[in-house]
Amino acid sequence: MIVGQRIRRPDALDKVKGSALYIEDVAVAGALVAGVLRSPHAHARIARLDVFAARNLPGVHAVLTAADIPGKNLIPMIQNDWPVLAEGVVRHVGEAVALVAAEDREALAAGLAAIKVEYEKLPPRLEMEEALAAGEILAQWKVRRGEAEVALGRSDVVVVEGTYHTPYQEHAYIEPNGMVAIPEGPGVVVHGSMQCPFYVQKAVASALGCDLSHARIVQTVTGGGFGGKEDAPSAPGAQVALLARATGRAVRLILTREEDMAVMSKRHPGRIRMRTGATRDGHLVACEVDYLLDGGAYATLSPVVLFRGTVHACGPYRVPNVKVDARAVRTNTVPSGAFRGFGEPQVVFACESQMDRLAERLDMDPLALRRINALRAGDETITGHRLTTSVGFDEVLDKVAEASGWESKRESFPSHSGLVRRGIGLAACYYGVGLGAMGKHLNPAGASVVVSADGSVTVAVGTTEIGQGMITVLSQITAEALGCPVELVKIMDPDTSRVPDSGPTVASRTTVMSGNAIRDAAAKIRAAMEPVIADSGLNWRDAVLLCVTKQVGLAAHGWSVPPTTTFDLETGQGEAYICYSWSANVVEVEVDMETGETRVTKVWSGHDTGRVINPTTGEGQVEGGVLQGLGYALVEEHMLRDGRILNDQFSTYIIPTTLDTPEIKAILVEHEFPWGPYGAKGLGETPIIGVAPAVTAAIHHATGVHLDRIPATPERVWAALRARSVEGG
Amino acid sequence: MIVGQRIRRPDALDKVKGSALYIEDVAVAGALVAGVLRSPHAHARIARLDVFAARNLPGVHAVLTAADIPGKNLIPMIQNDWPVLAEGVVRHVGEAVALVAAEDREALAAGLAAIKVEYEKLPPRLEMEEALAAGEILAQWKVRRGEAEVALGRSDVVVVEGTYHTPYQEHAYIEPNGMVAIPEGPGVVVHGSMQCPFYVQKAVASALGCDLSHARIVQTVTGGGFGGKEDAPSAPGAQVALLARATGRAVRLILTREEDMAVMSKRHPGRIRMRTGATRDGHLVACEVDYLLDGGAYATLSPVVLFRGTVHACGPYRVPNVKVDARAVRTNTVPSGAFRGFGEPQVVFACESQMDRLAERLDMDPLALRRINALRAGDETITGHRLTTSVGFDEVLDKVAEASGWESKRESFPSHSGLVRRGIGLAACYYGVGLGAMGKHLNPAGASVVVSADGSVTVAVGTTEIGQGMITVLSQITAEALGCPVELVKIMDPDTSRVPDSGPTVASRTTVMSGNAIRDAAAKIRAAMEPVIADSGLNWRDAVLLCVTKQVGLAAHGWSVPPTTTFDLETGQGEAYICYSWSANVVEVEVDMETGETRVTKVWSGHDTGRVINPTTGEGQVEGGVLQGLGYALVEEHMLRDGRILNDQFSTYIIPTTLDTPEIKAILVEHEFPWGPYGAKGLGETPIIGVAPAVTAAIHHATGVHLDRIPATPERVWAALRARSVEGG
């Protein structure tokens, strides 16, 4: 069986050799270079926008403003509030005001410089609490289950309360956003770095006013996404397409790192107030959550990011009384958007910090508290979703506890003293796989499978390889489903002309959805082959040859529609997702009591992700997710002044390097999900979600201080240590 | 109903504006230029081939010989005798000996010049009779029906006998052959001008030794094929692919016109001996045919070209006793290959000339003789194929006779005298649609149809647009089959990664085979839509939107397998093709009796092609085919010396110009073929087949001289006139 094998990534060689062609490497002969004139203000009226001089510069081929858009000045997203180019008003620093296409970089710079814009500054709203007070609410959701307030008031209930703050996080993909558009017929072909070709397609077709079939989008090799290339690339996609149509030439728009960091989406900053109550023997009784996200200037994906945080707000536990109120607000900052974890890391930081505090208050081991309350098959989530199958949380907890030597370390570490203290912390989470109740018509996915006469197989899907290992995993699923050697499978670059809209490459849905679509197509092909090959015992190549000789057509489109979920948005009750992955991290730290510096020495990261199609890519997902989670926990945050991001380079926005990387032990637990391909669920996001609270729990274990804000920078840890010593003193 | 409408060609605007991108226009950044070192000899041993100096020249990136081919040195075709690069021996002038890829044209020229080759000349075999005598037979077929020799000896049978010669014909496509190969993974993507992407794919995969899926072939806009881009492009395709793999760079190989004319395939020269016997009242009794084709140095498609001529050798008539012996021989000349009509124009020139002579001998009107013997439903062809349906030959004859005023002109023209004499002639033919009994696993065709959420439709097929109107016709068939507006249909550039091997774009099979594959795919999509839209009365776009909302997958692969034919190659008896198109041309000429110059003043060209999907493209096929037939009849021929083509430019190889174009009246008769899409058959080739004998018949009518050799140049007509006057004198 090829599923479950550690085959080498088919795309590895080109990537390590440097021969993979990223969009910057794709040389399109005669392509113009494009740039975007961007707002320097967080909020202003455009009093005058004069492009006459710029248009007449030598080497400048097009200067476009909102008035020059033949279709709609709109990037279609949930609330349709996001313009391709600012029209009358700019609402965040870096918002696109005008586009220039020019012969070369010099002409481009001259063209951008020659555009005359006069702004009348308007008062910006920069803080989310301020926006909330002003009623600038982009989206709101709630969960109502039992009577949370009543339960929290009960005399037998111990309540902990906290307010937590989480920062912006930068996706820090290795490749900035970039697109090349080539005019074709009445439309364009756009090649570029992205997660979601069908999102870009909608944006391009909308801006050009053309049919979707004439907005053909092809994903090039993409240097990381992490959600940052989910919604955000629709903007450069539409922009470069407009310039290609306006000039009749191929046009390249590649963002600089600084530009990309300054204006593309980020993880939503969050503020979470939470009250958690349990009986003295550790049974959770109620949880009340007030969850606030800063959506930035446009809604983009804030409603669905908020939704996922809302329904997962109390962690993977049985909580009979729940009240969650979640809101995303509009501010004059860069739009926040999709980011690995998608609204969960913020609320899970709060929720799991609460569990840690509750354990302390109850004088219980934090792991024991989790075990008491862990969701199991037969239980209901806080949305009333009764879990029937593939609930491996218990086993995950057991495995990480055992592997990490949890019990002995929890006991022995506090006895240490000295400048560097050791601690071990734990945090858990669960994650609804796929788009779930909010997905609607984006839920399904397609695949086209074509078998050549020599038995080699060409597969097209609508989801993308963004480093996560899709090509590897789908090759294995194809080989398994067809019964062919995996070396014969070729996964094509995603191309919107090959399959119907297959939704986005997000939400850990790719293995399950594209995998099942491939299985559907493969089953049709096998059904066509069987009458011909019968019990011939032929190997794959010979079987295909026989079928070709017999004129059997070996191609099929497959389609995957997930099981129906029902959900009531008024009460927040129902099946939020088709199934869940389960995760727990144990993190071991050393904290320098003098500097506040935290060094993570080891992480045990356990996940029930159903059947693991490829353990190596699975472990890779865990290692990458944990490291990104450590960045979130310890070092990553954006500094803003007047709505402008001040740290827009990797020299000022710090992410973990190899030297900061601890040993990460991935532990994969396989509670198969019957509907998933060969029992698989999803693994893209759980590795990042529960890292930060495990780090802060470990810091607490080492030092005794609770942190209610991340990143846990040395300054912040030092300040907490100092505050405690002052209190203590 | 959109089928039958005169919609505008979707590809017309780009072609007339000059914005269509032919392979020469496709700018691939950083591409190397390639060239081929070719044999100056018709037959020689390669005593020495030294590429050392060439390889070390600045700007030269690769010099390849047969020894450098990683896969097989073989272009896979019927007999597998055709090398990518000559190995030890060259067998025709222009045969490829070495390949060079260089930075620019100067370096390329230097590289080619620096290759040292020493040849030892071998005696070439240049004439087909000589090759026949030497037993150099590439292929042979026969038809045996009744007792032809016995019947021709009967005393009540009038026999005419003749030996006919037909020349090389140049395809004279407007765009020379060209390919660009781009390395990708372990293989290449090849873009280029071609008819048969799957032929090129086989050649590339064979030469590289890679899987078919890694030899991805994409047809660019192609400036005409006429058969000349059926087999021949496999050579430059394999060659440019080898250079791309060897250099790791994109490589362009564009043939000059002179090179293309000198070394690419041509129509086979033919020599046909024929004895035709009929009763005195004009009933055909027997026909004996000795059919010889010059295949050139390699077999390429000669076996199947010969087959088609063999089974159609006696024209569209009932002939109870038939003996056909057909052979293609190997000579040291450029390989002959596919050409519109595919072995029929040669033999039909003989057969129809015989009919004209027989009518003269019987003192009958040539049309009357045809009517007596015309094949009708219920009759059998000379291969014993009983015709049951879609036999519109009678109506075609009636329509062209009526439209041309045949009877009155046949009577009145001979009474004219003077220097310029008028004549009217007729010839007929039939044509088996598709690959038929020789097609085997190449018969089927596939299609992928994808419907986007806005109702626009993307269609991929494995056959190609080569100017014949495929895009137009398949757009209409798609719209008809799906029930969508034709403006919403987009036909993609053919790409071997999108559908299984769908056979070649030849044999007038595209409308029928790709059309039915699209209908198959569309039927699956409609079947998925029907339960959702039911009797809602929604228009197409709204119906699609509803289906998308309901998560219905709107994509399918279709597959078309023609009805089985049975054929016995030993006797030449059976169903040679699935059905036949029927054609008759009436040609009116003026012949200058002093110079021998023939001017065609009008042509009435009638065709039963089944249902006509688009009358405008149908008429276009007829006009183009007739004009190409007029070139064959009157002016086109290649002159060779020592196996070298002397006239390799359009200044020396003459084709008809606009000024030579008479009024061509296309008459389309629709006897529907039930299995064809909406009753369609094929129309690509019948327009050219019966033109030359109609021209020579008209010359005979005008002047009284019979010509047994084409083209009927002024010199040849003048010589015939002079010979008669000498005889007469």
Short mmCIF file of C-alpha atoms in Angstrom, two decimals, chain A residues 27 29 184 211-214 216 440-441 443-444 448 450 452-454 456 458 488 490 492 495 497-500 541 548 551-557 559 561, chain B residues 27 29 184 211-214 216 440-441 443-444 448 450 452-454 456 458 488 490 492 495 497-500 541 548 551-557 559 561:
data_model
loop_
_atom_site.label_atom_id
_atom_site.label_comp_id
_atom_site.label_asym_id
_atom_site.label_seq_id
_atom_site.Cartn_x
_atom_site.Cartn_y
_atom_site.Cartn_z
CA ALA A 27 10.86 34.99 -17.67
CA ALA A 29 9.64 37.89 -22.95
CA GLU A 184 -5.41 36.32 -24.25
CA ASP A 211 -16.37 35.56 -18.15
CA LEU A 212 -14.60 33.35 -15.65
CA SER A 213 -13.35 31.16 -18.51
CA HIS A 214 -11.45 34.16 -19.85
CA ARG A 216 -7.54 31.77 -16.53
CA LYS A 440 -21.42 26.50 1.33
CA HIS A 441 -20.72 26.15 -2.39
CA ASN A 443 -16.93 23.12 -0.05
CA PRO A 444 -16.62 20.72 -2.99
CA SER A 448 -9.29 15.50 -13.57
CA VAL A 450 -5.99 11.33 -17.48
CA SER A 452 -1.70 8.07 -21.07
CA ALA A 453 -1.16 5.04 -23.24
CA ASP A 454 2.06 4.14 -21.42
CA SER A 456 1.64 7.51 -16.91
CA THR A 458 -1.74 13.27 -15.31
CA LEU A 488 3.89 7.38 -12.87
CA LYS A 490 2.24 13.71 -12.37
CA MET A 492 -0.12 19.46 -12.91
CA ASP A 495 -5.06 25.88 -13.53
CA SER A 497 -9.34 25.86 -16.81
CA ARG A 498 -8.83 22.24 -15.80
CA VAL A 499 -11.39 21.68 -13.04
CA PRO A 500 -14.46 23.48 -11.72
CA ARG A 541 1.32 -0.64 -17.69
CA VAL A 548 -5.97 1.43 -24.99
CA GLN A 551 -10.32 1.73 -27.19
CA VAL A 552 -11.26 2.29 -23.54
CA GLY A 553 -11.22 5.97 -22.56
CA LEU A 554 -9.03 6.36 -19.48
CA ALA A 555 -9.96 9.79 -18.19
CA ALA A 556 -12.46 11.10 -15.71
CA HIS A 557 -13.39 14.14 -13.72
CA TRP A 559 -15.97 15.54 -7.60
CA VAL A 561 -18.86 16.98 -1.79
CA ALA B 27 8.52 34.95 -27.33
CA ALA B 29 12.60 34.62 -22.75
CA GLU B 184 10.21 20.71 -17.14
CA ASP B 211 6.98 8.86 -19.76
CA LEU B 212 4.32 10.30 -22.05
CA SER B 213 3.09 12.48 -19.21
CA HIS B 214 6.49 14.19 -19.14
CA ARG B 216 3.62 17.51 -22.72
CA LYS B 440 -7.36 0.71 -34.49
CA HIS B 441 -6.60 2.34 -31.13
CA ASN B 443 -9.84 5.85 -33.60
CA PRO B 444 -11.33 7.20 -30.38
CA SER B 448 -12.97 17.53 -21.20
CA VAL B 450 -15.66 22.23 -17.45
CA SER B 452 -17.49 27.65 -14.48
CA ALA B 453 -19.76 29.12 -11.86
CA ASP B 454 -20.87 31.94 -14.19
CA SER B 456 -18.88 29.97 -19.10
CA THR B 458 -14.03 25.51 -21.06
CA LEU B 488 -19.88 31.20 -23.45
CA LYS B 490 -14.07 28.56 -24.97
CA MET B 492 -8.58 25.58 -25.21
CA ASP B 495 -2.63 20.03 -24.81
CA SER B 497 -2.13 16.71 -20.61
CA ARG B 498 -5.84 17.49 -20.84
CA VAL B 499 -7.33 14.46 -22.60
CA PRO B 500 -6.19 10.93 -23.44
CA ARG B 541 -26.52 31.03 -16.37
CA VAL B 548 -23.19 25.46 -8.10
CA GLN B 551 -22.66 21.74 -4.96
CA VAL B 552 -23.17 19.90 -8.25
CA GLY B 553 -19.91 19.19 -10.05
CA LEU B 554 -20.16 20.50 -13.59
CA ALA B 555 -17.29 18.80 -15.37
CA ALA B 556 -16.88 15.62 -17.33
CA HIS B 557 -14.56 13.80 -19.64
CA TRP B 559 -15.04 9.68 -25.02
CA VAL B 561 -15.44 5.32 -30.01
#
